[in-house]
Coordinates of C-alpha atoms in Angstrom, one line a residue:
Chain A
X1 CA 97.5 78.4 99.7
X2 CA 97.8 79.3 103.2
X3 CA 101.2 77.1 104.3
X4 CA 104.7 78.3 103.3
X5 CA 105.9 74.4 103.9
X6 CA 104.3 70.6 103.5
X7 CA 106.0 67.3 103.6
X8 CA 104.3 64.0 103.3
X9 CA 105.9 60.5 104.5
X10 CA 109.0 62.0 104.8
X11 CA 111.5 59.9 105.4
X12 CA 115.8 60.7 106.2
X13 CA 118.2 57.9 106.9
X14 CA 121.8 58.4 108.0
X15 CA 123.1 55.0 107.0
X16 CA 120.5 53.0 107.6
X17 CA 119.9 54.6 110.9
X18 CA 116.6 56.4 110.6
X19 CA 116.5 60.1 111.7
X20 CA 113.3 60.8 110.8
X21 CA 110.4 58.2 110.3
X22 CA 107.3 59.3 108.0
X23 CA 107.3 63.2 109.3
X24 CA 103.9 65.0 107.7
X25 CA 103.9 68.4 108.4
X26 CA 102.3 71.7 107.1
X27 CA 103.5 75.1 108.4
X28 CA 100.9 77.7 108.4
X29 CA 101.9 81.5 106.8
X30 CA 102.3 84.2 109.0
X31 CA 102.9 82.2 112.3
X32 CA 106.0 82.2 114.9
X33 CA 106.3 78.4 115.4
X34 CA 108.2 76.0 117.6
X35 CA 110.1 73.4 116.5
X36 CA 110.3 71.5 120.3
X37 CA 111.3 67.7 121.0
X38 CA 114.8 66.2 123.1
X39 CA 117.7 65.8 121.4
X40 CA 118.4 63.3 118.6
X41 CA 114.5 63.5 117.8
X42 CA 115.0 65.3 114.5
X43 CA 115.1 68.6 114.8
X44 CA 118.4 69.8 113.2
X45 CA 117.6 66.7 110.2
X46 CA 114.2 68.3 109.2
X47 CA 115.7 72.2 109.3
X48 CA 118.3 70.8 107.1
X49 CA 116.0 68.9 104.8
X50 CA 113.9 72.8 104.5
X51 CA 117.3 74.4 104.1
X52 CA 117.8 72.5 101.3
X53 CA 121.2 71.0 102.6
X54 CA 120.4 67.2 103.1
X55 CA 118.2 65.2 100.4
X56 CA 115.5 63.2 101.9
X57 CA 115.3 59.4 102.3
X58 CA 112.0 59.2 100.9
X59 CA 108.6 61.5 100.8
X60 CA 108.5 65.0 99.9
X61 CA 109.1 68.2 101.3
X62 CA 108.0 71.2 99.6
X63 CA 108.9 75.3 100.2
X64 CA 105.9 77.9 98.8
X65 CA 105.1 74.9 96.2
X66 CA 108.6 74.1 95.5
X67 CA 111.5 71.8 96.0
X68 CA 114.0 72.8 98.2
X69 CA 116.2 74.3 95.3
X70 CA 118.0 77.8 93.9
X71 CA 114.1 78.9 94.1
X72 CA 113.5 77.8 97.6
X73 CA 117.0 79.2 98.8
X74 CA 116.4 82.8 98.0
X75 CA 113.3 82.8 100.2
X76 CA 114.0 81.0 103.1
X77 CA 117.1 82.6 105.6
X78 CA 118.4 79.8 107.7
X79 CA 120.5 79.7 110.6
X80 CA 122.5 77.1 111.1
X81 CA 123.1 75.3 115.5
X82 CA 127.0 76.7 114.7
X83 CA 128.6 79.2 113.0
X84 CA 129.9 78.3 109.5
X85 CA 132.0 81.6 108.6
X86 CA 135.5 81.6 108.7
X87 CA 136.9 83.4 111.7
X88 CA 139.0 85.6 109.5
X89 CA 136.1 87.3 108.5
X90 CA 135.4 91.0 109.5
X91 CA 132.3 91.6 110.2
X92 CA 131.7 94.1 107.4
X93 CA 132.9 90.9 105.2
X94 CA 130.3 89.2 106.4
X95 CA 127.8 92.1 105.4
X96 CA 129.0 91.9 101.9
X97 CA 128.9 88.3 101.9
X98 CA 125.2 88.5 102.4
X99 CA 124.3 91.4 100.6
X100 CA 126.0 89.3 97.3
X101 CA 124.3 86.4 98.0
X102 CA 120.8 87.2 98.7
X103 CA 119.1 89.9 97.3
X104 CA 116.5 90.3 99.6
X105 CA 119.0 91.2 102.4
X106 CA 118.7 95.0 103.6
X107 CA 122.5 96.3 105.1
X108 CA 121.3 98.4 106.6
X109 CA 118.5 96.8 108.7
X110 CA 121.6 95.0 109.6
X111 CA 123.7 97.9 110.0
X112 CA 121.6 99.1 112.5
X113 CA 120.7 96.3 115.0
X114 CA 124.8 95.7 114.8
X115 CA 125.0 99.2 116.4
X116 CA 122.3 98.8 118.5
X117 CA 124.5 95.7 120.0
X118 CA 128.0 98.2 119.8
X119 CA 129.2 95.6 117.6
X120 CA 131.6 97.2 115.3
X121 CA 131.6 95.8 111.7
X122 CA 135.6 96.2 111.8
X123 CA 136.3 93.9 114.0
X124 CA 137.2 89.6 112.8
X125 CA 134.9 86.8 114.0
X126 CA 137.8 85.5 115.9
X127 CA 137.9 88.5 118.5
X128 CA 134.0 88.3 119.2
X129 CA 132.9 85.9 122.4
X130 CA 130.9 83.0 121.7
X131 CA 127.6 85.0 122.3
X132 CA 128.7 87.8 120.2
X133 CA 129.0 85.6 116.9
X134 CA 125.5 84.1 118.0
X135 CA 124.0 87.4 117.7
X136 CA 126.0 88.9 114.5
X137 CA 124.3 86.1 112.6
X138 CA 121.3 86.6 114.0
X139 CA 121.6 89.4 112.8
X140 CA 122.2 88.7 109.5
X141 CA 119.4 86.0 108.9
X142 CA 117.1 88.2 110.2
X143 CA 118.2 90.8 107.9
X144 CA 116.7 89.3 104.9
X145 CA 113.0 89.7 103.7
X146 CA 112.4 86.1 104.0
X147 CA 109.2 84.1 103.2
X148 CA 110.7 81.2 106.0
X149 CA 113.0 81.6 108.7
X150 CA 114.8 78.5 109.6
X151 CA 116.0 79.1 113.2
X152 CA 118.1 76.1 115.0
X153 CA 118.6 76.5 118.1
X154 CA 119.0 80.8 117.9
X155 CA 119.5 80.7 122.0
X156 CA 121.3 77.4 122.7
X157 CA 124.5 78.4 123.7
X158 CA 123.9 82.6 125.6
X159 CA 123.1 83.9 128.7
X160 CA 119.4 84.7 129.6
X161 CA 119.8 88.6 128.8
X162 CA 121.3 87.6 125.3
X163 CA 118.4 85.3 124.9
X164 CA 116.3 87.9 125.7
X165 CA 117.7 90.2 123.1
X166 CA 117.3 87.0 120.6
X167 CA 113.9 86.8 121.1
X168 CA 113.3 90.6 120.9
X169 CA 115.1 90.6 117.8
X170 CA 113.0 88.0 116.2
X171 CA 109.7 89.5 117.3
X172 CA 110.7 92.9 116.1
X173 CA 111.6 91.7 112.4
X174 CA 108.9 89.2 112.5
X175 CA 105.7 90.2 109.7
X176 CA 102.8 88.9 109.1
X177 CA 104.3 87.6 105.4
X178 CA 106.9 85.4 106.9
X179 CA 106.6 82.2 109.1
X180 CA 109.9 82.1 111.7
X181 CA 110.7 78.2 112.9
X182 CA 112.5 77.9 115.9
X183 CA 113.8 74.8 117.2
X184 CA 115.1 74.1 120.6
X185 CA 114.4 72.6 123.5
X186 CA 114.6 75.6 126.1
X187 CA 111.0 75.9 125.7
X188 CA 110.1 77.9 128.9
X189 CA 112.1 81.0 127.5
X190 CA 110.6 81.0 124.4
X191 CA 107.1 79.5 124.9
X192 CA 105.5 83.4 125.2
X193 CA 106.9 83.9 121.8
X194 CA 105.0 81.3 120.0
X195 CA 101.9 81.1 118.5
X196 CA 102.2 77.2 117.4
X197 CA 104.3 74.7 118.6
X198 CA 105.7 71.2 117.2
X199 CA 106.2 68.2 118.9
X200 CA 108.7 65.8 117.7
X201 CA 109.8 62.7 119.0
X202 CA 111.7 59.6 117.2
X203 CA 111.5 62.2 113.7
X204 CA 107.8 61.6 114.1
X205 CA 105.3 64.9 114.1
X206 CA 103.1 64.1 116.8
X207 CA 101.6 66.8 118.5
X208 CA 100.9 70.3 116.4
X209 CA 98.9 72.7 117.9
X210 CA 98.1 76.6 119.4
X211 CA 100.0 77.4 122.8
X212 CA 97.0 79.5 123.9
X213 CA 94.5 76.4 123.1
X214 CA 96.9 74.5 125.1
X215 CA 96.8 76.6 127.8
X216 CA 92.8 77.3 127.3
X217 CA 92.1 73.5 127.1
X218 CA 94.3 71.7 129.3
X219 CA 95.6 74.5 131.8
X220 CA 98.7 73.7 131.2
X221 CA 102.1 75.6 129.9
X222 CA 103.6 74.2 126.8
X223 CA 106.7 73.6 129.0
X224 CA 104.4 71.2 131.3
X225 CA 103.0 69.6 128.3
X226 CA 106.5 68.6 127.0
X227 CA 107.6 67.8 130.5
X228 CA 104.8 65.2 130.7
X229 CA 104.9 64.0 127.0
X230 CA 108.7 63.4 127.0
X231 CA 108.9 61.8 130.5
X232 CA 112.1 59.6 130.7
Chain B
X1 CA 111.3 94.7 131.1
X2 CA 109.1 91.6 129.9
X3 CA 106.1 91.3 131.2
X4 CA 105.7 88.4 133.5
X5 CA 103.0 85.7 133.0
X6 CA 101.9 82.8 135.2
X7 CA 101.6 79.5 133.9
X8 CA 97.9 78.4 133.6
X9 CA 96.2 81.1 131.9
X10 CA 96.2 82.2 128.5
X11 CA 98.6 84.9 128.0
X12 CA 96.3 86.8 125.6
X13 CA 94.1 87.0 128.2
X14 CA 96.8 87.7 130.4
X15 CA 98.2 90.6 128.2
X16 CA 94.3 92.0 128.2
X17 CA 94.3 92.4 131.8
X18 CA 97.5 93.6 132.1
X19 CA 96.8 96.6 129.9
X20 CA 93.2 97.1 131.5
X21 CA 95.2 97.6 134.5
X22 CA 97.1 100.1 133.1
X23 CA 94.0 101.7 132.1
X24 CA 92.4 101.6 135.2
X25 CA 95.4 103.2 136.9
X26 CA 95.7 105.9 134.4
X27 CA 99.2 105.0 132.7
X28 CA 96.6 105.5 129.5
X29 CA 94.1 107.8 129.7
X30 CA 90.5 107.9 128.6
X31 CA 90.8 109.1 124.6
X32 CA 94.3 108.1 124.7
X33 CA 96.0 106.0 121.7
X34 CA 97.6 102.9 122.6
X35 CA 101.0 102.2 121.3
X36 CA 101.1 100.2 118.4
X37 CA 100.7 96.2 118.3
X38 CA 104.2 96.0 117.2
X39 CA 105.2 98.3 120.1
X40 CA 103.2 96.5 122.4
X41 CA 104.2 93.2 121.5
X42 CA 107.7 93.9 121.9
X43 CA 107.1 95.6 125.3
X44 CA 105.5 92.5 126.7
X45 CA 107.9 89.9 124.6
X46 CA 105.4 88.3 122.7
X47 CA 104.5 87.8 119.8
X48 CA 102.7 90.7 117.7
X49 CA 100.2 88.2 116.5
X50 CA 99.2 87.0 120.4
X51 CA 99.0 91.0 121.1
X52 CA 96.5 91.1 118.2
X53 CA 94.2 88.7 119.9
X54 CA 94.9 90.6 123.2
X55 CA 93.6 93.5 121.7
X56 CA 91.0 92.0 120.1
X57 CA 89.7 90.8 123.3
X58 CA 89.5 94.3 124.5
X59 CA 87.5 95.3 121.8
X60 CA 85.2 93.2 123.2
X61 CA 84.4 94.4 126.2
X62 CA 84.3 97.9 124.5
X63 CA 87.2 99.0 127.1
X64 CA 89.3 100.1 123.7
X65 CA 88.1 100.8 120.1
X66 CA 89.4 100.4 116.6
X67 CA 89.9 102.8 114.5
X68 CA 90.6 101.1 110.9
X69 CA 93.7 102.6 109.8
X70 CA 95.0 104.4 112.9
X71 CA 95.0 101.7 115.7
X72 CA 93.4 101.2 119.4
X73 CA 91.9 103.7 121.6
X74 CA 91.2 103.7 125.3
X75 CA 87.5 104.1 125.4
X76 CA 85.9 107.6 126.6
X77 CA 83.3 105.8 128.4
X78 CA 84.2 106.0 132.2
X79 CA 81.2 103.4 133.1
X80 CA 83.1 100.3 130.9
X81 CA 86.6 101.6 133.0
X82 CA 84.4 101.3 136.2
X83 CA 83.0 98.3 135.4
X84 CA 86.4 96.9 134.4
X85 CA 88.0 97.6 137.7
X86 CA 84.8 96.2 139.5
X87 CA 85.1 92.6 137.7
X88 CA 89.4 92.8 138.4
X89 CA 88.3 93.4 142.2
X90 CA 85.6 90.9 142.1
X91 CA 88.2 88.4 140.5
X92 CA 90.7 88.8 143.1
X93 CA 88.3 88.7 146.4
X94 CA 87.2 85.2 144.6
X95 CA 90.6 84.2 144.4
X96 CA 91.4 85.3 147.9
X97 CA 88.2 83.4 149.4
X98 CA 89.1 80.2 147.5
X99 CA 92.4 80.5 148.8
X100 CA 91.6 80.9 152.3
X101 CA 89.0 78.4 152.7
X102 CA 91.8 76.6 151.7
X103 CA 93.3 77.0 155.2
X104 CA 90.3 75.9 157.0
X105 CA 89.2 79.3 157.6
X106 CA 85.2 80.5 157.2
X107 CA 84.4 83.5 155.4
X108 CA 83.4 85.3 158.8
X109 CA 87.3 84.2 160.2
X110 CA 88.5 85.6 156.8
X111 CA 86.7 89.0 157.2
X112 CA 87.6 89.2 160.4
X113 CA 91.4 88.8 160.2
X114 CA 90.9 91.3 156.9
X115 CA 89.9 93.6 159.5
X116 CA 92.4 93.3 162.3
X117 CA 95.0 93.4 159.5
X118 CA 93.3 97.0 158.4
X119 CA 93.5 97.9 162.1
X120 CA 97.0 97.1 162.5
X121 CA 98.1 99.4 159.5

C-alpha cells in the first residue's frame, strides 16, 4: 500500500450547508503535498475530517488503513489555523504536554529548533508575538515522528522571513516515511516546496497532480495554474 | 539564501543547472563530494525529494556520479565539464538571438552592436 490516506464520496455538512461534496482523494507516501483552493472551498473541513476532529457526512476517510481514531491520532501530528493552548502555558509546559501525549514526540528535536529560534522555554504563551506562537508550535508538530502531517495554513498569519523559516523547518524534518499536507492559499511561497499539489474548489478534488509535470506540460507555475482555474 | 527560480521551467531542471554552474566555476571541484540531498535541498528551499530528481538528472549527463552508500561526486572527466559549459553558452546565445530578433534586429545588427558594446568596455 503506497498511500498514507483515501476517502471515497466523502461527504461533510454543517447544517445542511454542504462543506464538502463527494471529495475522493488518495495521498501518496513519502510526498510534500499542497492542499491549495480559495477560502471556504474545504480546506480546514477535510484537515479536520484527517485529524479526526469532525465526523463525516457521508463516505469514508481512512489513515494507513484506519479510521480516524486513538490509532490514527498517534500517527498523524496536526496543526491546527490557530493556536488552541492556553496562554498561561510556559513553553516548557507545552513540551511536557506533548512529550505525555504522544510518544513519538522527541524533546529534544524540539529543544533544539526552540534555541535555534532564541525562544526560551521559560517564557508564557501570552508574552510571545503572534509569529512567535506560530513557530513554537511548529515546532512542536514537527517534533513528532509522524506517518502524516496535517499542516493548516503553517504560514498564514507571519512575515516572509518567518515563512521562510516555516518552510525550512518543514523541509528539514521532512523524510521519506512521512507525507506533510499543507494547506493554504499563498501558493507562490510555497509552490518550490511541493512535489504534488491539490486543487479544491466547492469541497470537490478536482485537479491532483506533480508541480514539475505542470510546469513540464503546460509551462506554467502552479501559482498561474490556480490564478486561471479560480478566476473570479 | 534561497535559490531563485523563474516561472516556466522545471525547477529540477532548474536546480541541475544551477549546480552545473557551480561546477563549471569551480565552487565544486573535479573529484569533489557534493553536499548531501538533505543539505542541498535545504540550501535551495526545496524539497529533498525534487533535489533527488535534480541529481538524478545529473547523473545523466555523467557530470556527477553515484556512489551507493556515500552520495554524489563531481565527475573527474574535464571533457563532460567542457562540454557542459559549451551547451550553457550555446543556450544563452539562443536565448539572446530569440530575444533580439524580437526587436526587429538581424543577426548581422546583433553581432555588430555585440561588438561595439565590447569596444566600448
Amino acid at each position: 500500500m503506497d498511500s498514507i490516506l483515501e476517502c471515497q464520496s466523502l461527504i461533510k455538512h454543517y447544517n445542511g450547508f454542504p462543506a464538502l461534496f463527494n471529495l475522493n482523494l488518495s495521498l501518496p507516501k513519502g510526498k510534500i503535498i499542497g492542499l491549495l483552493g480559495p477560502n471556504g472551498s474545504g480546506k480546514t473541513t477535510f484537515i479536520k475530517l484527517a485529524a479526526g476532529l469532525l465526523t463525516p457526512s457521508s463516505g469514508v476517510i481512512t489513515i494507513d488503513g484506519k479510521l480516524p481514531g486513538v490509532e490514527t491520532k498517534a500517527i498523524v501530528s496536526y496543526l491546527p489555523e490557530r493556536t488552541y493552548f492556553s496562554q498561561w502555558m510556559k513553553v516548557a509546559d507545552l513540551i511536557d504536554f506533548f512529550a505525555d501525549f504522544y510518544s513519538d514526540f522527541d524533546r529534544n528535536k524540539a529543544l533544539e529548533m526552540l534555541q535555534r529560534l532564541d525562544i526560551t522555554t521559560d517564557r508564557a504563551l501570552k508574552q510571545l508575538s503572534k509569529g512567535t506562537k506560530e513557530k513554537v508550535q511548529l515546532v512542536l508538530v514537527m517534533s513528532r515522528k509522524a506517518k502524516l502531517f496535517l499542516l493548516d495554513e503553517p504560514i498564514g498569519g507571519v512575515d516572509p522571513a518567518a515563512r521562510d523559516y516555516i518552510l525550512d523547518t518543514i523541509i528539514s524534518n521532512y523524510n521519506e516515511y512521512s507525507t506533510i499536507l499543507i494547506s493554504t492559499h499563498l501558493i507562490y511561497d510555497i509552490e518550490k516546496t511541493l512535489d504534488e499539489f491539490i486543487f479544491i474548489k466547492s469541497g470537490e478534488a478536482f485537479m491532483q497532480g506533480s508541480v514539475d509535470a505542470v510546469r513540464e506540460e503546460k509551462g506554467k507555475t502552479i501559482d498561474q495554474l490556480f490564478r486561471e482555474v479560480f478566476r473570479c | 539564501m534561497a535559490w531563485s527560480f523563474n516561472n516556466d521551467k522545471p525547477i529540477y531542471l532548474q536546480i541541475a543547472e544551477h549546480i552545473q554552474i557551480d561546477i563549471i566555476n569551480g565552487k565544486y571541484v573535479m573529484g569533489e563530494k557534493l553536499p548531501s540531498i538533505r543539505e542541498l535541498a535545504l540550501d535551495a528551499s526545496v524539497n529533498p525529494n525534487t533535489m533527488q530528481k535534480s541529481l538524478s538528472e545529473l547523473e545523466t549527463s555523467e557530470i556527477v556520479i553515484s556512489q551507493r552508500t556515500s552520495g554524489y561526486f563531481v565527475t573527474e572527466n574535464s571533457e563532460i565539464i567542457s562540454v557542459a559549459r559549451k551547451t550553457l553558452a550555446d543556450n544563452l546565445i539562443a536565448d539572446f538571438f530569440a530575444k533580439i530578433t524580437k526587436l526587429g534586429y538581424t543577426t548581422d545588427e546583433a553581432i555588430s552592436l555585440i561588438l561595439k558594446e565590447k569596444q566600448e568596455r
